[in-house]
Coordinates of C-alpha atoms in Angstrom, one line a residue:
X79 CA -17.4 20.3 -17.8
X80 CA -16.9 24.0 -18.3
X81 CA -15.7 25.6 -21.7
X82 CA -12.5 25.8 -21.9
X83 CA -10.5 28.9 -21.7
X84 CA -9.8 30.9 -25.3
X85 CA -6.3 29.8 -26.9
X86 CA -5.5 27.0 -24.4
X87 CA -2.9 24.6 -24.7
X88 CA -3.1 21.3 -23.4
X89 CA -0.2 20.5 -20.8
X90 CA 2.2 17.8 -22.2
X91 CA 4.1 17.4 -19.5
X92 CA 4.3 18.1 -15.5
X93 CA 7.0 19.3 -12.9
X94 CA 7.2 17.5 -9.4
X95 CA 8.1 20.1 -6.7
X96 CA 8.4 17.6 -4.5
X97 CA 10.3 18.9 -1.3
X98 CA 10.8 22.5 -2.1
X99 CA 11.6 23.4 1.4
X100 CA 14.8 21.3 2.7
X101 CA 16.3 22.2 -1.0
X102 CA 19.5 22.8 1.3
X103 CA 19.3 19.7 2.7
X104 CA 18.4 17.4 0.2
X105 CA 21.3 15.2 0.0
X106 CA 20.8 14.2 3.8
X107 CA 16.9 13.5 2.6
X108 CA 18.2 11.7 -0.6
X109 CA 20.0 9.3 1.7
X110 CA 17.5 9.3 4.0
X111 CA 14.7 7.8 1.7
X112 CA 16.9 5.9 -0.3
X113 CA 17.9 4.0 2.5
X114 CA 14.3 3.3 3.6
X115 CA 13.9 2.4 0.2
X116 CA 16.7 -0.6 0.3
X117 CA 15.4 -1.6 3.4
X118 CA 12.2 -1.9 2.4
X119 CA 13.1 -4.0 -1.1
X120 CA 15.5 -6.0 1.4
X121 CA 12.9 -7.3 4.1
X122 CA 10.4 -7.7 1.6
X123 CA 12.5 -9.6 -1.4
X124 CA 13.9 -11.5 2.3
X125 CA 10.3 -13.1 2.9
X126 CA 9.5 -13.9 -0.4
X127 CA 12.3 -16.1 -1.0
X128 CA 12.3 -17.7 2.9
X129 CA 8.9 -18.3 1.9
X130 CA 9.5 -19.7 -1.4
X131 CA 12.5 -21.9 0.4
X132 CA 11.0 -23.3 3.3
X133 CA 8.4 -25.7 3.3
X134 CA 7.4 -25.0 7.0
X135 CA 6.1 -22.2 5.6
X136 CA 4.2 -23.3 2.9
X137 CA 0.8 -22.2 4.7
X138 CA -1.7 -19.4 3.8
X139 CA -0.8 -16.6 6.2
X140 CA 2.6 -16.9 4.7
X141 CA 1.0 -17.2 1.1
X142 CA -1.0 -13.8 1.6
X143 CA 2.5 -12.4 3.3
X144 CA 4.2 -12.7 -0.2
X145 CA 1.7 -11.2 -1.5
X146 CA 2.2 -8.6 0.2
X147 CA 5.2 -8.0 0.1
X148 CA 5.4 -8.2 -3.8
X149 CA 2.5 -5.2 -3.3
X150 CA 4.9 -3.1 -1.1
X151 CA 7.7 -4.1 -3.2
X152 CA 5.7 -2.1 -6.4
X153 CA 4.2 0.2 -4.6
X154 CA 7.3 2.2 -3.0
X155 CA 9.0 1.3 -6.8
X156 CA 6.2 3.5 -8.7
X157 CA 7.1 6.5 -6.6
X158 CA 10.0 6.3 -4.6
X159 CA 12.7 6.4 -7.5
X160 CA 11.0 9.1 -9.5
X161 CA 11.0 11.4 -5.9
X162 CA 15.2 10.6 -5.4
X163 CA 16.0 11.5 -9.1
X164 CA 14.5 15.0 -8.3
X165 CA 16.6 14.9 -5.2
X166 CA 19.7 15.3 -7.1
X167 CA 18.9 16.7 -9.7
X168 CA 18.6 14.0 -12.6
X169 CA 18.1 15.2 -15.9
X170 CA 14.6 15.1 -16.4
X171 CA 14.3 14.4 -12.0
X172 CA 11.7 16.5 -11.7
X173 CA 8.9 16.9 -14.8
X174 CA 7.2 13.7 -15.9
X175 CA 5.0 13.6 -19.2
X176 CA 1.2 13.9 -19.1
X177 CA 0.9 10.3 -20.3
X178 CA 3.5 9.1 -17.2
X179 CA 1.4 11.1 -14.5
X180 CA -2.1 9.2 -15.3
X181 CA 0.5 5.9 -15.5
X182 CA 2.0 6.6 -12.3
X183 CA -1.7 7.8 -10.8
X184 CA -3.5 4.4 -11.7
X185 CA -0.9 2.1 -10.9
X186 CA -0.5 4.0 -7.5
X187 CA -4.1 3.3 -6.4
X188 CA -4.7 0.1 -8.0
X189 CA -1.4 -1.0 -5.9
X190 CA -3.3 0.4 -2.3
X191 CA -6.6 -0.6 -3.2
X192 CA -5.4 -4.3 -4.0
X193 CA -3.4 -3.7 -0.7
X194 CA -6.5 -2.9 0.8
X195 CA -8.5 -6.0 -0.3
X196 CA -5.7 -8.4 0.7
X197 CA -5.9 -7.1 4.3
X198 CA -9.1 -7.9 4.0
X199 CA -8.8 -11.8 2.8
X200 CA -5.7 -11.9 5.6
X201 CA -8.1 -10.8 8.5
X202 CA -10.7 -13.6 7.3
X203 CA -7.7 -16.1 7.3
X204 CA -6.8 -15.2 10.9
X205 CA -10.8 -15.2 11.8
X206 CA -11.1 -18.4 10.7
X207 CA -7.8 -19.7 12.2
X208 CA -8.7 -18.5 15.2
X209 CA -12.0 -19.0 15.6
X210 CA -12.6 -22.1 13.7
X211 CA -9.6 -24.1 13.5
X212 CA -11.7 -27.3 13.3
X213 CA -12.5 -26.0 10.0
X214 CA -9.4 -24.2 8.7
X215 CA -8.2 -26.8 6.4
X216 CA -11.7 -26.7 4.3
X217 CA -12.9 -23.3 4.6
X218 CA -9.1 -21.7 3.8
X219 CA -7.3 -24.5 1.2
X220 CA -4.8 -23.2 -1.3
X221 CA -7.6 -23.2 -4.0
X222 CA -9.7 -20.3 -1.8
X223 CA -6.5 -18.6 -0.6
X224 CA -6.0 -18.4 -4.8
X225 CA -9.2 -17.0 -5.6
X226 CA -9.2 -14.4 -2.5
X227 CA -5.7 -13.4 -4.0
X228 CA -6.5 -12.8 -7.5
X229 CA -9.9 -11.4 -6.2
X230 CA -7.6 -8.7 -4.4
X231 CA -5.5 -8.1 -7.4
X232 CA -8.7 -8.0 -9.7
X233 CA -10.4 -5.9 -7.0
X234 CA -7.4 -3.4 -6.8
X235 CA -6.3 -3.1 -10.7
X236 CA -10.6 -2.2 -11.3
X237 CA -11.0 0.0 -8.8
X238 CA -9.1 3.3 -10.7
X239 CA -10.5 2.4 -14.3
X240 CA -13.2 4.8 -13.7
X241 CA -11.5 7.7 -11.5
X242 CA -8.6 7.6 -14.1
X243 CA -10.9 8.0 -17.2
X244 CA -12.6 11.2 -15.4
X245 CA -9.1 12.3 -15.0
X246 CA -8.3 11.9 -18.6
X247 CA -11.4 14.0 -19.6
X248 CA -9.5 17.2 -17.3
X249 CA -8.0 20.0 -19.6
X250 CA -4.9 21.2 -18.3
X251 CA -4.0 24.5 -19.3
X252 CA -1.4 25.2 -17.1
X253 CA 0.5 25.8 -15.0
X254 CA 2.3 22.8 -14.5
X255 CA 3.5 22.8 -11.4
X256 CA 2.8 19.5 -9.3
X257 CA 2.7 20.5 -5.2
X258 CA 3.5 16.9 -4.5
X259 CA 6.0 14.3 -5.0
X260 CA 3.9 12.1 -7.5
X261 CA 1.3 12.3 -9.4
X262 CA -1.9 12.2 -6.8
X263 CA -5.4 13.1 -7.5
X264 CA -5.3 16.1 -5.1
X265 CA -2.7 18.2 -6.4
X266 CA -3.6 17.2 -10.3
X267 CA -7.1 18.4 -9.4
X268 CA -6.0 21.9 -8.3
X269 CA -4.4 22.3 -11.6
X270 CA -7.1 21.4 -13.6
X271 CA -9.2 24.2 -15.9
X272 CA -12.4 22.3 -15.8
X273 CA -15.3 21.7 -13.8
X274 CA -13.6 18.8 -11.6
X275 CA -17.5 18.5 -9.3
X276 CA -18.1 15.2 -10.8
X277 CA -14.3 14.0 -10.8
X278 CA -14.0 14.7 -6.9
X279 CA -17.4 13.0 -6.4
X280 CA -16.5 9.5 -8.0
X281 CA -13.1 9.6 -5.9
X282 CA -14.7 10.5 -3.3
X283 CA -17.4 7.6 -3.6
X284 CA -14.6 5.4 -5.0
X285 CA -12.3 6.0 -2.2
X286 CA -15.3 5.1 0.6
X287 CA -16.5 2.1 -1.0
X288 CA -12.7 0.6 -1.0
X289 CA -12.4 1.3 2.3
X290 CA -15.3 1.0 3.7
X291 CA -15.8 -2.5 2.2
X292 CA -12.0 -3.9 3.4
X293 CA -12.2 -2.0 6.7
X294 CA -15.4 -3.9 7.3
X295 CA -14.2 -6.9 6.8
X296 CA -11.5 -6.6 8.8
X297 CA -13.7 -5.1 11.6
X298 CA -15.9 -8.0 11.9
X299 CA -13.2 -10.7 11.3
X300 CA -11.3 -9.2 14.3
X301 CA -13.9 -8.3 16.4
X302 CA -15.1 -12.0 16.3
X303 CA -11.3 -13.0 16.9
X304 CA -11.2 -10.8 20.1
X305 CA -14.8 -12.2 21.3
X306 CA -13.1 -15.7 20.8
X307 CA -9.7 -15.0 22.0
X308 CA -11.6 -13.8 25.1
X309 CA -12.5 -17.0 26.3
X310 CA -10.0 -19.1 26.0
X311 CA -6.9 -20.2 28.3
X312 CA -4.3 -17.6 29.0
X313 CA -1.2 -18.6 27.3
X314 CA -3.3 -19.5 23.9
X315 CA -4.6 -16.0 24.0
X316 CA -1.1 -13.9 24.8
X317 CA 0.3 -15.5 21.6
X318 CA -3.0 -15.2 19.5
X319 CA -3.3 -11.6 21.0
X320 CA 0.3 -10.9 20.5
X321 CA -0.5 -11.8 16.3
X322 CA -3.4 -10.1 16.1
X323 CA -2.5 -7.0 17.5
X324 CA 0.6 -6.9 14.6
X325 CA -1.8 -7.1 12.2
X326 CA -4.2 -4.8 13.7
X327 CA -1.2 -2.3 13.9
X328 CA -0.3 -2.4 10.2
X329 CA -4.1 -1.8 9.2
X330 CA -4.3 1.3 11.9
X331 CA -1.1 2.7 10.5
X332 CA -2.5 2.0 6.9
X333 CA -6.1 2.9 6.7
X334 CA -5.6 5.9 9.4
X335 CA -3.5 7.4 6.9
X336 CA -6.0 6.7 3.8
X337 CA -8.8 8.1 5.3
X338 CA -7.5 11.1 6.1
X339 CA -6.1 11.4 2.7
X340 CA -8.9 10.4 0.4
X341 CA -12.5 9.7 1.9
X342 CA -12.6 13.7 1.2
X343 CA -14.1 15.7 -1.5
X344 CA -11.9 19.0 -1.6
X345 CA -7.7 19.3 -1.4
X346 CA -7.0 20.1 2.3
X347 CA -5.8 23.5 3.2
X348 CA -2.3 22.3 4.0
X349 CA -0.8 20.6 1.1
X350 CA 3.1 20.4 3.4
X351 CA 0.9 17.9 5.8
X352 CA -0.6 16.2 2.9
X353 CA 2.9 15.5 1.6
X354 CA 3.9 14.4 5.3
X355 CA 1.2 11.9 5.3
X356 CA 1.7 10.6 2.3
X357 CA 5.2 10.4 3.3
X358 CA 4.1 8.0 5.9
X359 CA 1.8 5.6 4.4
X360 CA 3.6 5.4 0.3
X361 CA 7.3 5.1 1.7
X362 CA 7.3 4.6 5.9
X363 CA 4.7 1.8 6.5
X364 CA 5.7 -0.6 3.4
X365 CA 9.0 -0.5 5.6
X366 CA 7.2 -1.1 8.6
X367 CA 4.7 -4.0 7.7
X368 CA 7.4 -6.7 7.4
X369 CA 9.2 -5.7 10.5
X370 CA 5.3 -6.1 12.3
X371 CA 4.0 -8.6 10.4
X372 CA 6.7 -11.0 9.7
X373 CA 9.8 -10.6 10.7
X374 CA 9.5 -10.3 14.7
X375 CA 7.4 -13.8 14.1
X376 CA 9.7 -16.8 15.5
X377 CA 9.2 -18.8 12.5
X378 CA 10.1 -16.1 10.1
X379 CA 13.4 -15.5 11.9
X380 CA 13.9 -19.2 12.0
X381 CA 12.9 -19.7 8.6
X382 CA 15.6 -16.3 7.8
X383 CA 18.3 -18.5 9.7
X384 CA 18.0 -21.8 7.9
X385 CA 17.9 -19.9 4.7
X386 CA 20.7 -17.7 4.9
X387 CA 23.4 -20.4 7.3
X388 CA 26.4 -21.4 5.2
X389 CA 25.4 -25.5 6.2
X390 CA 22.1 -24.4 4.5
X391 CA 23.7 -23.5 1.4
X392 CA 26.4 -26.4 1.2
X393 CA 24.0 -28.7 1.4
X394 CA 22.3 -26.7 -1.5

């Protein structure tokens, strides 16, 4: 790291711009996110407990869906609420404390990277579905559908220890002034009065070996379900084709927009598209991945109907 600068101050605190630009329209925005944000809590808490109620669901896809959705759930939560409060203004909307940015920062990437891993272990339970059904019930029992959980959870809440400490080593000198809408690496980065080589290295690295381990796994799981999917009767293959190609739709939407953001080594020249994209995959697609994955699936809207009919809850 390089000396620091004579009579510096260490920044205690940070300001969010957040959406400087539609300032004269930010109570249509406000609206406009904080509806996608009660959508997304609504589908998402919706699943879990139609999960949690009906026992035709008690299965593993559905396991690894809650799961999910508990991720999407957090993950909006960590950012979403801090972004409408500087919408309107909130008394302290806007700056968030030194020790609340690296908070925010670690919990935001350990929430993707465990989001990451659990595609993963749901692409190996739809490649072993598919393509070894005979087997399903031994190679995918509740005791490995655990361990592949927790694996993801461990996987993700590891996986910014080591970025986050570099982080902490940063001097900040000022200014203050976040470009962004939380606290990400890129726009703390620019801020920075140190030597940050070493910093954008390990996220770099970091960033590619998350990715480039779940992506492969769900490469190989799928390209082995499309192999086997290819030989098989018609009908079979529509509805197996018609699941997979939800799931392959969430992981496009999601890992298009991380690589893009991360798998770099220098802020990118446009930080308005940065914000766009991260628009997209922190607040758009955890609204979109239980529309895709769960809730355009017949027995997720049956499940939705026997959970929520009046007989269903005189009976209760």
């Amino acid at each position: 790291m390089q000396p620091y600068p004579r009579n510096w101050t260490q920044v205690t605190e940070f300001v969010m711009v957040g959406f400087a630009g539609v300032q004269e329209a930010r109570l249509p925005f406000f609206l406009l996110f904080l509806t996608v944000y009660l959508f997304t809590l609504a589908e998402n808490l919706a699943i879990i407990l139609v999960v949690g109620l009906d026992h035709r669901l008690r299965r593993p896809m559905y396991f690894f869906l809650t799961h999910l959705s508990c991720l999407e759930i957090l993950y909006t939560s960590v950012t979403v609420p801090k972004m409408l409060a500087g919408f309107i203004g909130v008394a302290g909307g806007k700056s968030i404390s030194y020790a609340g940015c690296l908070s925010q920062l670690f919990l935001f990437t350990f929430l993707g990277a465990t989001e990451c891993f659990l595609l993963a272990a749901m692409a190996y339970d739809r490649y072993v579905a598919i393509c070894m059904p005979l087997r399903y019930g031994s190679l995918v029992s509740w005791g490995t559908c655990a361990r592949l959980a927790a694996a993801s959870w461990l996987a993700g809440f590891l996986t910014p220890i080591l970025p986050l400490y570099l982080m902490s080593r940063l001097a900040f000198c000022g200014p203050n002034v976040v470009d962004h809408f939380f606290c990400d690496a890129a726009p703390l980065l620019a801020l920075s009065c140190s030597d940050v080589t070493l910093k954008e290295q390990v996220d770099f690295l970091v960033s590619l070996a998350v990715l480039l381990a779940s992506s492969a796994v769900i490469a190989v799981s799928y390209g082995n379900v499309v192999w086997t999917l290819l030989r098989v009767r018609s009908a079979e293959r529509r509805r197996a084709f018609s699941t997979c190609a939800a799931h392959l739709t969430v992981v496009g939407l999601f890992y298009g927009t991380l690589f893009f953001m991360y798998v770099r080594t220098r802020v990118a020249s446009s930080v308005s598209f940065n914000k766009v994209v991260s628009v997209f995959y922190s607040i758009v697609t955890p609204m979109l991945n239980p529309l895709i994955y769960s809730l355009r699936n017949k027995e997720v809207k049956g499940a939705l109907g026997r959970a929520f009919s009046l007989k269903s809850w005189k009976r209760r």
